[in-house]
């Protein structure tokens, strides 16, 4: 059996709540080719990365919209209808988080997330207020998988290496954590997560 961790670190998007811009933009632009053209022309993913790095939420999106007048309303929807991209909750993961806390395991968040959008997320999903400690990239000025973000978690918590068990849906984020000695699990569903945590003695 692997070392029993002292803390479990959760990513948020696609681990605790589904994150899918396509579920909004498929409604706004039913044609997949048109959606691809919009995302490429406006580079919405790069825009979102800037928000994750701490850029202001509304101002960043509206400025991008103003640069693409033909698609202004579509781009503004990233702000105005953001919550429709962040749904539904993954309730099986919520149950795991709460079981861990009930058992006295430290539960942390480490997520690429904007400052204002995270406040919206917490209001919509109160489970996101239940961490012992939150590490949100918009406040930290660095995003996964930059090694600095993992170092910051270590410095703030006093934990390192295999004492940390990290859950994320992106392989590159897990690999960056494992390069520092953390244990990791690439999330696909709550059942597999529960099994992985059982294997390290936590459930």
mmCIF file of C-alpha atoms in Angstrom:
data_model
loop_
_atom_site.group_PDB
_atom_site.id
_atom_site.type_symbol
_atom_site.label_atom_id
_atom_site.label_comp_id
_atom_site.label_asym_id
_atom_site.label_seq_id
_atom_site.Cartn_x
_atom_site.Cartn_y
_atom_site.Cartn_z
ATOM 1 C CA UNK A 1 0.000 0.000 0.000
ATOM 2 C CA UNK A 2 1.181 3.523 -0.788
ATOM 3 C CA UNK A 3 1.881 5.981 2.011
ATOM 4 C CA UNK A 4 -1.296 7.225 3.663
ATOM 5 C CA UNK A 5 -1.556 10.929 2.748
ATOM 6 C CA UNK A 6 -2.102 13.695 5.286
ATOM 7 C CA UNK A 7 -4.227 15.819 2.945
ATOM 8 C CA UNK A 8 -6.315 15.407 -0.179
ATOM 9 C CA UNK A 9 -6.127 18.191 -2.758
ATOM 10 C CA UNK A 10 -9.103 18.595 -5.095
ATOM 11 C CA UNK A 11 -9.211 20.336 -8.416
ATOM 12 C CA UNK A 12 -12.692 21.823 -8.918
ATOM 13 C CA UNK A 13 -13.702 21.941 -12.585
ATOM 14 C CA UNK A 14 -14.618 18.479 -13.881
ATOM 15 C CA UNK A 15 -13.875 16.973 -10.469
ATOM 16 C CA UNK A 16 -16.472 18.581 -8.198
ATOM 17 C CA UNK A 17 -18.532 20.477 -10.784
ATOM 18 C CA UNK A 18 -18.702 19.958 -14.522
ATOM 19 C CA UNK A 19 -16.965 22.682 -16.562
ATOM 20 C CA UNK A 20 -17.966 22.739 -20.221
ATOM 21 C CA UNK A 21 -18.188 25.936 -22.281
ATOM 22 C CA UNK A 22 -19.570 23.809 -25.095
ATOM 23 C CA UNK A 23 -22.814 23.213 -23.240
ATOM 24 C CA UNK A 24 -23.583 26.934 -23.438
ATOM 25 C CA UNK A 25 -22.064 27.624 -26.835
ATOM 26 C CA UNK A 26 -23.763 24.613 -28.432
ATOM 27 C CA UNK A 27 -27.012 26.403 -27.616
ATOM 28 C CA UNK A 28 -25.781 29.781 -28.843
ATOM 29 C CA UNK A 29 -24.074 28.376 -31.949
ATOM 30 C CA UNK A 30 -25.503 24.953 -32.842
ATOM 31 C CA UNK A 31 -23.120 24.549 -35.800
ATOM 32 C CA UNK A 32 -19.853 23.006 -34.482
ATOM 33 C CA UNK A 33 -17.813 24.629 -37.252
ATOM 34 C CA UNK A 34 -19.183 28.051 -36.309
ATOM 35 C CA UNK A 35 -18.277 27.418 -32.671
ATOM 36 C CA UNK A 36 -14.753 26.465 -33.631
ATOM 37 C CA UNK A 37 -14.382 29.611 -35.705
ATOM 38 C CA UNK A 38 -15.561 31.740 -32.786
ATOM 39 C CA UNK A 39 -13.205 30.097 -30.296
ATOM 40 C CA UNK A 40 -10.263 30.452 -32.665
ATOM 41 C CA UNK A 41 -11.008 34.006 -33.791
ATOM 42 C CA UNK A 42 -11.536 35.343 -30.279
ATOM 43 C CA UNK A 43 -9.185 32.818 -28.608
ATOM 44 C CA UNK A 44 -11.630 32.350 -25.765
ATOM 45 C CA UNK A 45 -9.474 29.743 -24.047
ATOM 46 C CA UNK A 46 -6.544 32.169 -23.841
ATOM 47 C CA UNK A 47 -8.933 34.816 -22.526
ATOM 48 C CA UNK A 48 -10.085 32.418 -19.838
ATOM 49 C CA UNK A 49 -6.484 31.619 -18.933
ATOM 50 C CA UNK A 50 -5.857 35.309 -18.284
ATOM 51 C CA UNK A 51 -8.839 35.339 -15.919
ATOM 52 C CA UNK A 52 -7.427 32.267 -14.171
ATOM 53 C CA UNK A 53 -4.186 34.212 -13.745
ATOM 54 C CA UNK A 54 -6.024 37.013 -11.962
ATOM 55 C CA UNK A 55 -7.277 39.335 -14.717
ATOM 56 C CA UNK A 56 -10.638 40.963 -13.897
ATOM 57 C CA UNK A 57 -13.574 38.813 -14.937
ATOM 58 C CA UNK A 58 -16.073 41.130 -16.617
ATOM 59 C CA UNK A 59 -13.564 43.656 -17.915
ATOM 60 C CA UNK A 60 -11.404 41.029 -19.606
ATOM 61 C CA UNK A 61 -14.328 39.369 -21.354
ATOM 62 C CA UNK A 62 -16.025 42.601 -22.398
ATOM 63 C CA UNK A 63 -12.747 43.966 -23.764
ATOM 64 C CA UNK A 64 -12.347 40.839 -25.883
ATOM 65 C CA UNK A 65 -15.949 41.197 -27.037
ATOM 66 C CA UNK A 66 -15.290 44.775 -28.109
ATOM 67 C CA UNK A 67 -12.404 43.579 -30.279
ATOM 68 C CA UNK A 68 -14.810 41.294 -32.156
ATOM 69 C CA UNK A 69 -17.877 43.460 -32.716
ATOM 70 C CA UNK A 70 -19.537 40.899 -34.994
ATOM 71 C CA UNK A 71 -19.534 38.369 -32.137
ATOM 72 C CA UNK A 72 -19.809 40.814 -29.243
ATOM 73 C CA UNK A 73 -22.875 39.263 -27.612
ATOM 74 C CA UNK A 74 -21.559 35.724 -28.026
ATOM 75 C CA UNK A 75 -18.316 36.605 -26.286
ATOM 76 C CA UNK A 76 -20.047 38.584 -23.537
ATOM 77 C CA UNK A 77 -22.062 35.445 -22.781
ATOM 78 C CA UNK A 78 -18.848 33.962 -21.305
ATOM 79 C CA UNK A 79 -19.410 36.431 -18.478
ATOM 80 C CA UNK A 80 -23.156 36.993 -18.548
ATOM 81 C CA UNK A 81 -24.085 33.298 -18.687
ATOM 82 C CA UNK A 82 -20.939 31.853 -17.109
ATOM 83 C CA UNK A 83 -22.815 29.717 -14.593
ATOM 84 C CA UNK A 84 -24.405 27.772 -17.463
ATOM 85 C CA UNK A 85 -20.935 26.512 -18.407
ATOM 86 C CA UNK A 86 -20.255 25.462 -14.824
ATOM 87 C CA UNK A 87 -22.851 22.747 -14.237
ATOM 88 C CA UNK A 88 -23.971 20.289 -13.042
ATOM 89 C CA UNK A 89 -22.385 19.371 -9.752
ATOM 90 C CA UNK A 90 -20.656 15.987 -9.481
ATOM 91 C CA UNK A 91 -22.396 14.919 -6.316
ATOM 92 C CA UNK A 92 -20.515 11.649 -5.903
ATOM 93 C CA UNK A 93 -17.335 13.687 -5.520
ATOM 94 C CA UNK A 94 -19.043 15.928 -2.973
ATOM 95 C CA UNK A 95 -19.867 12.835 -0.914
ATOM 96 C CA UNK A 96 -16.218 11.776 -0.979
ATOM 97 C CA UNK A 97 -15.016 15.222 0.074
ATOM 98 C CA UNK A 98 -17.421 15.237 3.002
ATOM 99 C CA UNK A 99 -16.521 11.697 4.058
ATOM 100 C CA UNK A 100 -12.860 12.660 4.150
ATOM 101 C CA UNK A 101 -13.535 15.735 6.285
ATOM 102 C CA UNK A 102 -15.760 13.719 8.635
ATOM 103 C CA UNK A 103 -12.864 11.307 9.090
ATOM 104 C CA UNK A 104 -10.523 14.170 9.987
ATOM 105 C CA UNK A 105 -8.587 14.275 6.713
ATOM 106 C CA UNK A 106 -7.444 17.732 5.609
ATOM 107 C CA UNK A 107 -9.170 18.661 2.364
ATOM 108 C CA UNK A 108 -7.704 21.394 0.156
ATOM 109 C CA UNK A 109 -8.655 22.965 -3.167
ATOM 110 C CA UNK A 110 -6.125 23.677 -5.906
ATOM 111 C CA UNK A 111 -7.818 25.048 -8.989
ATOM 112 C CA UNK A 112 -7.260 27.243 -12.015
ATOM 113 C CA UNK A 113 -10.083 29.699 -11.402
ATOM 114 C CA UNK A 114 -10.716 33.413 -11.641
ATOM 115 C CA UNK A 115 -11.244 35.461 -8.499
ATOM 116 C CA UNK A 116 -14.751 36.735 -9.254
ATOM 117 C CA UNK A 117 -15.920 33.598 -11.022
ATOM 118 C CA UNK A 118 -14.900 31.521 -8.010
ATOM 119 C CA UNK A 119 -17.134 33.671 -5.813
ATOM 120 C CA UNK A 120 -20.018 33.002 -8.218
ATOM 121 C CA UNK A 121 -19.210 29.287 -8.122
ATOM 122 C CA UNK A 122 -19.218 29.181 -4.314
ATOM 123 C CA UNK A 123 -22.588 30.923 -4.177
ATOM 124 C CA UNK A 124 -24.046 28.380 -6.606
ATOM 125 C CA UNK A 125 -22.375 25.341 -5.005
ATOM 126 C CA UNK A 126 -21.875 25.762 -1.243
ATOM 127 C CA UNK A 127 -19.766 22.581 -1.162
ATOM 128 C CA UNK A 128 -16.978 24.782 -2.565
ATOM 129 C CA UNK A 129 -16.845 26.593 0.771
ATOM 130 C CA UNK A 130 -16.118 23.389 2.696
ATOM 131 C CA UNK A 131 -12.369 23.090 2.098
ATOM 132 C CA UNK A 132 -9.915 23.461 4.936
ATOM 133 C CA UNK A 133 -7.850 25.679 2.631
ATOM 134 C CA UNK A 134 -8.360 27.050 -0.880
ATOM 135 C CA UNK A 135 -5.597 27.659 -3.395
ATOM 136 C CA UNK A 136 -7.190 29.531 -6.302
ATOM 137 C CA UNK A 137 -4.971 30.552 -9.201
ATOM 138 C CA UNK A 138 -6.643 33.931 -9.677
ATOM 139 C CA UNK A 139 -5.453 34.926 -6.214
ATOM 140 C CA UNK A 140 -2.051 33.282 -6.623
ATOM 141 C CA UNK A 141 -1.095 34.706 -10.021
ATOM 142 C CA UNK A 142 0.039 31.335 -11.357
ATOM 143 C CA UNK A 143 -1.781 28.407 -12.936
ATOM 144 C CA UNK A 144 -1.323 24.659 -13.117
ATOM 145 C CA UNK A 145 0.787 22.958 -14.298
ATOM 146 C CA UNK A 146 3.440 25.568 -13.449
ATOM 147 C CA UNK A 147 5.595 23.965 -10.723
ATOM 148 C CA UNK A 148 5.433 27.196 -8.694
ATOM 149 C CA UNK A 149 1.774 26.669 -7.831
ATOM 150 C CA UNK A 150 2.520 23.298 -6.248
ATOM 151 C CA UNK A 151 5.468 24.796 -4.387
ATOM 152 C CA UNK A 152 3.182 27.496 -2.993
ATOM 153 C CA UNK A 153 0.804 24.850 -1.651
ATOM 154 C CA UNK A 154 3.701 23.072 0.024
ATOM 155 C CA UNK A 155 5.020 26.261 1.600
ATOM 156 C CA UNK A 156 1.603 27.339 2.882
ATOM 157 C CA UNK A 157 0.592 23.950 4.292
ATOM 158 C CA UNK A 158 3.934 22.601 5.464
ATOM 159 C CA UNK A 159 3.165 19.399 3.562
ATOM 160 C CA UNK A 160 5.102 17.920 0.667
ATOM 161 C CA UNK A 161 5.705 14.783 -1.337
ATOM 162 C CA UNK A 162 3.560 11.730 -0.743
ATOM 163 C CA UNK A 163 1.758 13.389 2.170
ATOM 164 C CA UNK A 164 -0.349 15.131 -0.506
ATOM 165 C CA UNK A 165 -2.859 13.259 -2.676
ATOM 166 C CA UNK A 166 -3.935 15.345 -5.679
ATOM 167 C CA UNK A 167 -7.064 14.822 -7.789
ATOM 168 C CA UNK A 168 -7.322 16.547 -11.168
ATOM 169 C CA UNK A 169 -8.977 15.756 -14.496
ATOM 170 C CA UNK A 170 -5.940 16.804 -16.561
ATOM 171 C CA UNK A 171 -3.012 14.424 -16.920
ATOM 172 C CA UNK A 172 -0.434 17.213 -17.239
ATOM 173 C CA UNK A 173 -1.511 18.706 -13.902
ATOM 174 C CA UNK A 174 -1.183 15.359 -12.156
ATOM 175 C CA UNK A 175 2.214 14.723 -13.752
ATOM 176 C CA UNK A 176 3.481 18.108 -12.528
ATOM 177 C CA UNK A 177 2.394 17.213 -8.989
ATOM 178 C CA UNK A 178 3.927 13.738 -9.195
ATOM 179 C CA UNK A 179 7.204 15.300 -10.318
ATOM 180 C CA UNK A 180 7.300 16.863 -6.832
ATOM 181 C CA UNK A 181 6.559 13.532 -5.186
ATOM 182 C CA UNK A 182 2.831 14.039 -4.638
ATOM 183 C CA UNK A 183 0.472 11.136 -5.066
ATOM 184 C CA UNK A 184 -2.068 11.690 -7.805
ATOM 185 C CA UNK A 185 -5.243 10.472 -9.443
ATOM 186 C CA UNK A 186 -6.543 11.492 -12.865
ATOM 187 C CA UNK A 187 -10.245 11.940 -12.229
ATOM 188 C CA UNK A 188 -12.799 10.253 -14.458
ATOM 189 C CA UNK A 189 -15.651 9.422 -12.074
ATOM 190 C CA UNK A 190 -16.362 9.269 -8.323
ATOM 191 C CA UNK A 191 -16.321 5.469 -8.175
ATOM 192 C CA UNK A 192 -12.754 5.223 -9.446
ATOM 193 C CA UNK A 193 -11.732 8.052 -7.138
ATOM 194 C CA UNK A 194 -13.208 6.269 -4.139
ATOM 195 C CA UNK A 195 -11.266 3.150 -5.088
ATOM 196 C CA UNK A 196 -8.002 5.104 -5.409
ATOM 197 C CA UNK A 197 -8.502 6.717 -1.996
ATOM 198 C CA UNK A 198 -9.302 3.352 -0.435
ATOM 199 C CA UNK A 199 -6.033 2.000 -1.799
ATOM 200 C CA UNK A 200 -4.085 4.658 0.137
ATOM 201 C CA UNK A 201 -6.036 4.041 3.329
ATOM 202 C CA UNK A 202 -8.321 7.087 3.311
ATOM 203 C CA UNK A 203 -11.765 5.588 2.648
#
